[in-house]
Short mmCIF file of C-alpha atoms in Angstrom, two decimals:
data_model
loop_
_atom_site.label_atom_id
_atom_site.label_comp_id
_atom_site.label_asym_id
_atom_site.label_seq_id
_atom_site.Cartn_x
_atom_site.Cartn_y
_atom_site.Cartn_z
CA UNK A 24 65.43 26.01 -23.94
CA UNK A 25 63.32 24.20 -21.79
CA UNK A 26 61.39 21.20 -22.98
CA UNK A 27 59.71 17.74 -22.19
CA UNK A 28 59.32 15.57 -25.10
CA UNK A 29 57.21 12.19 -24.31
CA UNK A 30 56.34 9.62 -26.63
CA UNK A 31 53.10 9.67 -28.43
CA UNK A 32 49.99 7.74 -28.02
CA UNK A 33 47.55 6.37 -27.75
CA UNK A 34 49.05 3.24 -25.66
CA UNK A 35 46.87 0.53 -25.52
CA UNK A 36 47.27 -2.60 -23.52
CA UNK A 37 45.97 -5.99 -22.30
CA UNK A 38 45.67 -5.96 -18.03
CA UNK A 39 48.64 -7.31 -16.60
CA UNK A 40 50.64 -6.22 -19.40
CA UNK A 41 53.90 -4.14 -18.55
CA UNK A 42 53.61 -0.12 -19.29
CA UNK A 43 56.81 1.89 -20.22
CA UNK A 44 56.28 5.53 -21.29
CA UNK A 45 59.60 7.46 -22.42
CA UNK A 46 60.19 11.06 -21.30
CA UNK A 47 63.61 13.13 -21.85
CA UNK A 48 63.97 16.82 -21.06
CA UNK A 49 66.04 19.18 -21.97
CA UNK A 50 66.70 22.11 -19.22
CA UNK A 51 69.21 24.15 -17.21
CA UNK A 52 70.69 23.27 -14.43
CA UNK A 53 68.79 20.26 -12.35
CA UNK A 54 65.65 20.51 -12.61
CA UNK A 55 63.02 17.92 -10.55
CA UNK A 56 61.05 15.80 -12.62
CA UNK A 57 57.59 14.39 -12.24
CA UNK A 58 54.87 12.37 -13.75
CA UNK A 59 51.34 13.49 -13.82
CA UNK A 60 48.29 11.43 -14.16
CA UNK A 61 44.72 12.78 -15.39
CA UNK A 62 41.89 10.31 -14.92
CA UNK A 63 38.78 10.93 -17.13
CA UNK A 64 37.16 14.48 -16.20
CA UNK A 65 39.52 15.33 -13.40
CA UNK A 66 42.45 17.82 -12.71
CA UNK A 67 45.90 16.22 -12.72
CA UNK A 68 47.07 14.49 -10.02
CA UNK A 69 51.04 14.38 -8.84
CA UNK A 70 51.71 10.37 -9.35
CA UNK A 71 55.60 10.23 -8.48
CA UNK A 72 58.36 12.60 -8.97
CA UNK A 73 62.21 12.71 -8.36
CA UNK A 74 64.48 15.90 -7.24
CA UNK A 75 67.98 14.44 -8.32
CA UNK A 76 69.78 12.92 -10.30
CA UNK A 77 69.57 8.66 -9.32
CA UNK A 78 66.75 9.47 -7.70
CA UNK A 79 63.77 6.63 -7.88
CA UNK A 80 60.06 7.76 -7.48
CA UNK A 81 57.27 5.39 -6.73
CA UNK A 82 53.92 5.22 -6.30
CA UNK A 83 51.03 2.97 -7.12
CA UNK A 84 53.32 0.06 -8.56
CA UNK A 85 54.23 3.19 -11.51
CA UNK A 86 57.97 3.91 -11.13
CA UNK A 87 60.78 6.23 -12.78
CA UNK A 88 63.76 7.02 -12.00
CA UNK A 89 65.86 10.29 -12.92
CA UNK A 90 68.50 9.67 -14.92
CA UNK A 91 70.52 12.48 -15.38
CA UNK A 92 73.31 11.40 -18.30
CA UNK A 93 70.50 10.87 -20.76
CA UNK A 94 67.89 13.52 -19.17
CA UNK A 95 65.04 10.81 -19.41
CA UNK A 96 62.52 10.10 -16.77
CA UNK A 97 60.75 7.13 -18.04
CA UNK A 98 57.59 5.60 -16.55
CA UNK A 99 56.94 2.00 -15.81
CA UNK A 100 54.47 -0.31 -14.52
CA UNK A 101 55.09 -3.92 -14.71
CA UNK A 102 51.41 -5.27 -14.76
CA UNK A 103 48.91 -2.36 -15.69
CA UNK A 104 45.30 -2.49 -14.44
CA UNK A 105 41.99 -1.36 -16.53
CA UNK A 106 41.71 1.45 -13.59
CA UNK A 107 45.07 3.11 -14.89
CA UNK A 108 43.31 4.28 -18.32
CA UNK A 109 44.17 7.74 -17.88
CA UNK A 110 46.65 10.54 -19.43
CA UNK A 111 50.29 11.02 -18.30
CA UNK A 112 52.01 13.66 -18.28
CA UNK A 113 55.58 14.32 -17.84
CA UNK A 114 56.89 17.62 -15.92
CA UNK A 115 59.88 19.05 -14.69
CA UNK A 116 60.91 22.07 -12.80
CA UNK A 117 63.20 24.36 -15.36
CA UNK A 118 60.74 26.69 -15.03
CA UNK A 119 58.13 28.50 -13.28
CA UNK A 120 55.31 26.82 -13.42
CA UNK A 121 56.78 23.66 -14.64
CA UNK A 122 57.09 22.51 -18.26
CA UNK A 123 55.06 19.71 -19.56
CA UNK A 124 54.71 16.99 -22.27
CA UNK A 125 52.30 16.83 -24.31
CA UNK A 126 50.78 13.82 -22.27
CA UNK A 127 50.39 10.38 -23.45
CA UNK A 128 47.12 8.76 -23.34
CA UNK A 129 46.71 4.94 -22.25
CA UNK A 130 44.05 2.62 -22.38
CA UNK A 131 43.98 -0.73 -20.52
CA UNK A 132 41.64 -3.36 -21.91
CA UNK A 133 40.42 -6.22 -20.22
CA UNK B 19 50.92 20.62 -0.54
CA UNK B 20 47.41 22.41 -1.27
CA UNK B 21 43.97 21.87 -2.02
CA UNK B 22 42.26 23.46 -4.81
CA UNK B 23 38.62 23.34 -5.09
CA UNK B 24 37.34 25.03 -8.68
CA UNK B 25 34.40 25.39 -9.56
CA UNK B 26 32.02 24.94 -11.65
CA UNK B 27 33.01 21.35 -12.33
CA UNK B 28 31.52 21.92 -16.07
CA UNK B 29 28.89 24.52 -17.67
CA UNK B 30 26.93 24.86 -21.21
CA UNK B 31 27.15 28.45 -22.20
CA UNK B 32 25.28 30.41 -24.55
CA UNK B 33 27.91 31.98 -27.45
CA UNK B 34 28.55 35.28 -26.42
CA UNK B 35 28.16 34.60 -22.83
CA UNK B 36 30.68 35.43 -19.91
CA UNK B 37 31.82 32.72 -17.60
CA UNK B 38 33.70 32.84 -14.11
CA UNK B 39 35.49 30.03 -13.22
CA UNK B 40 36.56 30.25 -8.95
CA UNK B 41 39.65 28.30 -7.05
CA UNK B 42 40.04 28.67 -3.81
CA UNK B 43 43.06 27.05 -2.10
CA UNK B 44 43.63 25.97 1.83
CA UNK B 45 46.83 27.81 2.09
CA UNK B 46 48.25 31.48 0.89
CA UNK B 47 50.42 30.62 -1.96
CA UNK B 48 52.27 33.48 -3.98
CA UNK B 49 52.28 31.55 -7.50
CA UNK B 50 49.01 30.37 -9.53
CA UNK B 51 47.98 30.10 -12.51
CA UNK B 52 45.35 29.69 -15.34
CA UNK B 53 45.83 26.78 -18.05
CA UNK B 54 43.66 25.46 -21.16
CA UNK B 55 43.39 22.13 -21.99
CA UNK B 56 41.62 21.45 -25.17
CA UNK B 57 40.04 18.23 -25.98
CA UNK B 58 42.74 15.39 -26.83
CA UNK B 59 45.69 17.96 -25.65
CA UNK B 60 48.08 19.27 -23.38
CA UNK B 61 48.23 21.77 -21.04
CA UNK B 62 48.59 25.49 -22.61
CA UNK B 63 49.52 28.46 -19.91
CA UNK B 64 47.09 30.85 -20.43
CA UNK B 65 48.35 33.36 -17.54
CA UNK B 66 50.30 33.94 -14.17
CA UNK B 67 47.92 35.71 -11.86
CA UNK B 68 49.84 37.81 -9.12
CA UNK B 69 48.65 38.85 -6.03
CA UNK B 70 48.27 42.60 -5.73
CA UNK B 71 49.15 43.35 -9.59
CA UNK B 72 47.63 42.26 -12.95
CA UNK B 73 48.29 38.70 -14.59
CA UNK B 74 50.86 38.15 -16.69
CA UNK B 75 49.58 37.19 -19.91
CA UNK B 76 50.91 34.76 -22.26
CA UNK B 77 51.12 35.19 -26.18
CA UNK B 78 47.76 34.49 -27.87
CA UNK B 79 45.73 35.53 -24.32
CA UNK B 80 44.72 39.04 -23.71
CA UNK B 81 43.23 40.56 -20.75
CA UNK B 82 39.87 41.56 -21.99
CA UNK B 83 38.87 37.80 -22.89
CA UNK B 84 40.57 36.21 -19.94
CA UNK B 85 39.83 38.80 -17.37
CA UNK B 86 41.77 37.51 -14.25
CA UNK B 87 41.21 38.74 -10.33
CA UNK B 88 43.54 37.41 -7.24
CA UNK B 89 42.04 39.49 -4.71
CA UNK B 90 44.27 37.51 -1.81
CA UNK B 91 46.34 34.99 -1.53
CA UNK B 92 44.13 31.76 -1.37
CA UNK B 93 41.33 33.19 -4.46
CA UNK B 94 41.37 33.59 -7.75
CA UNK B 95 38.95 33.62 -10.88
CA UNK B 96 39.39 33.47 -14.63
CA UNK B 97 35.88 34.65 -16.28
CA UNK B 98 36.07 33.62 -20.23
CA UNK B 99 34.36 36.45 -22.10
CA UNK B 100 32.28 36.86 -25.13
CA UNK B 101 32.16 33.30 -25.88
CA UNK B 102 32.48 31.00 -28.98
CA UNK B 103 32.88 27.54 -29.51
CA UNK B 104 36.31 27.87 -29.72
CA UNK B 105 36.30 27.95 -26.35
CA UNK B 106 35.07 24.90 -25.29
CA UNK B 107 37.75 23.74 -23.77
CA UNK B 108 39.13 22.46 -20.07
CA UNK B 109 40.18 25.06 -17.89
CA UNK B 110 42.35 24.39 -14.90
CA UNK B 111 43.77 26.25 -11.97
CA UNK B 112 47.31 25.67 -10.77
CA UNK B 113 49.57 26.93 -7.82
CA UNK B 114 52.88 26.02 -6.79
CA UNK B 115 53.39 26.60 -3.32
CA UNK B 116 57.46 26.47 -3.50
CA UNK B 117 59.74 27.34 -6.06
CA UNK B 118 61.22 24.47 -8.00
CA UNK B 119 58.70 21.99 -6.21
CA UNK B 120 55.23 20.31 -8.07
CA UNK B 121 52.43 22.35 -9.07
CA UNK B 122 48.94 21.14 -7.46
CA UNK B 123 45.43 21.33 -9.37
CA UNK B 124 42.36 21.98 -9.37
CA UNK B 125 39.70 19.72 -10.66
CA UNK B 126 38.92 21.38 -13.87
CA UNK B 127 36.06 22.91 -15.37
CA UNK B 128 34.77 21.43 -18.30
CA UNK B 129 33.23 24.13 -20.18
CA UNK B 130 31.14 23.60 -23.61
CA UNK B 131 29.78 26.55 -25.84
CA UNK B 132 27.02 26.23 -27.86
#
């Protein structure tokens, strides 16, 4: 079936430390995949995603790229911030609406 | 994309209270839907709601505590029924304007029961 398994937290780092947070799916066909990002007492907000395979997103120094021979996604940020203390969550499109991780919570200390 | 206000942002509620959470969106979008989040965890699909026919339910949510309206295309409400503290929980509005593309939020209510 369809499925997102990311790694557990809680993460916690030092600033400027380097962030990597593993996601693999399991779906049909080729999905897209995306990373979420909830911020303390918001909604979730789209942070990059990827619609094939190779494919690299980007976006606020966070990267991941789709990597289709072992259906991972991984997210990485080489030197994390105390503002990026949020909640990922990993997401692809193998179904309607999309499948999620169970989120992994990181905190960024100063 | 799509802009999704919700509201109300948060709420204290009696127990056995009814509450009615609104999104609106800027565009007509055929797909949205109603999550939970509870405290410290993920997102769990509480229902599909379809223009012009009743939501789709999934297992574990029933109608008559998650009554659900989508009266057009750019509106819909979730009103939480009869409630306990169980419910106290984040609830969230979702569409997804494409098939196969990313779902957009709303901000989330954050609603405690006392």
């Amino acid at each position: 079936g369809n499925s997102v398994t990311q790694m557990e937290g809680p993460v916690t780092l030092s600033e400027e430390a380097f962030l990597t947070i593993n996601c693999t799916y399991t779906a049909t066909g080729y999905p897209s995949l995306f990373w979420y990002v909830q911020y303390p007492g918001e909604g979730l907000q789209l942070l990059l995603k990827a619609t094939k395979a190779d494919d690299k997103g980007s976006n606020k120094g966070f990267e991941a790229t789709y990597r289709k021979e072992t259906t991972s996604f991984h997210l990485e940020k080489g030197s994390v911030q105390v503002s990026d203390s949020a909640v990922y969550f990993c997401a692809h499109t193998g179904n309607t609406p999309l499948v999620f991780g169970k989120g992994t919570r990181l905190s960024v200390i100063a | 994309s799509a802009v999704i206000s919700q509201k109300p942002s948060r709420d204290i509620c009696q127990r056995g209270t009814s509450l009615t959470i609104q999104c609106q969106v800027d565009s007509q979008v055929t797909m949205m839907f109603w999550y939970r989040q509870q405290p410290g965890q993920s997102l769990t699909l509480i229902a599909t709601a379809n223009q012009g026919s009743e939501a789709t339910y999934e297992s574990g949510f029933v109608i008559d505590k998650f009554p659900i309206s989508r009266p057009n295309l750019t509106f819909s409400t979730l009103t939480v029924s009869n409630m306990s503290p169980e419910d106290s929980s984040i609830y969230l509005c979702s569409v997804v304007p494409r098939l196969n593309t990313e779902a957009f939020f709303g901000q989330g209510t954050r609603l405690t029961v006392v």
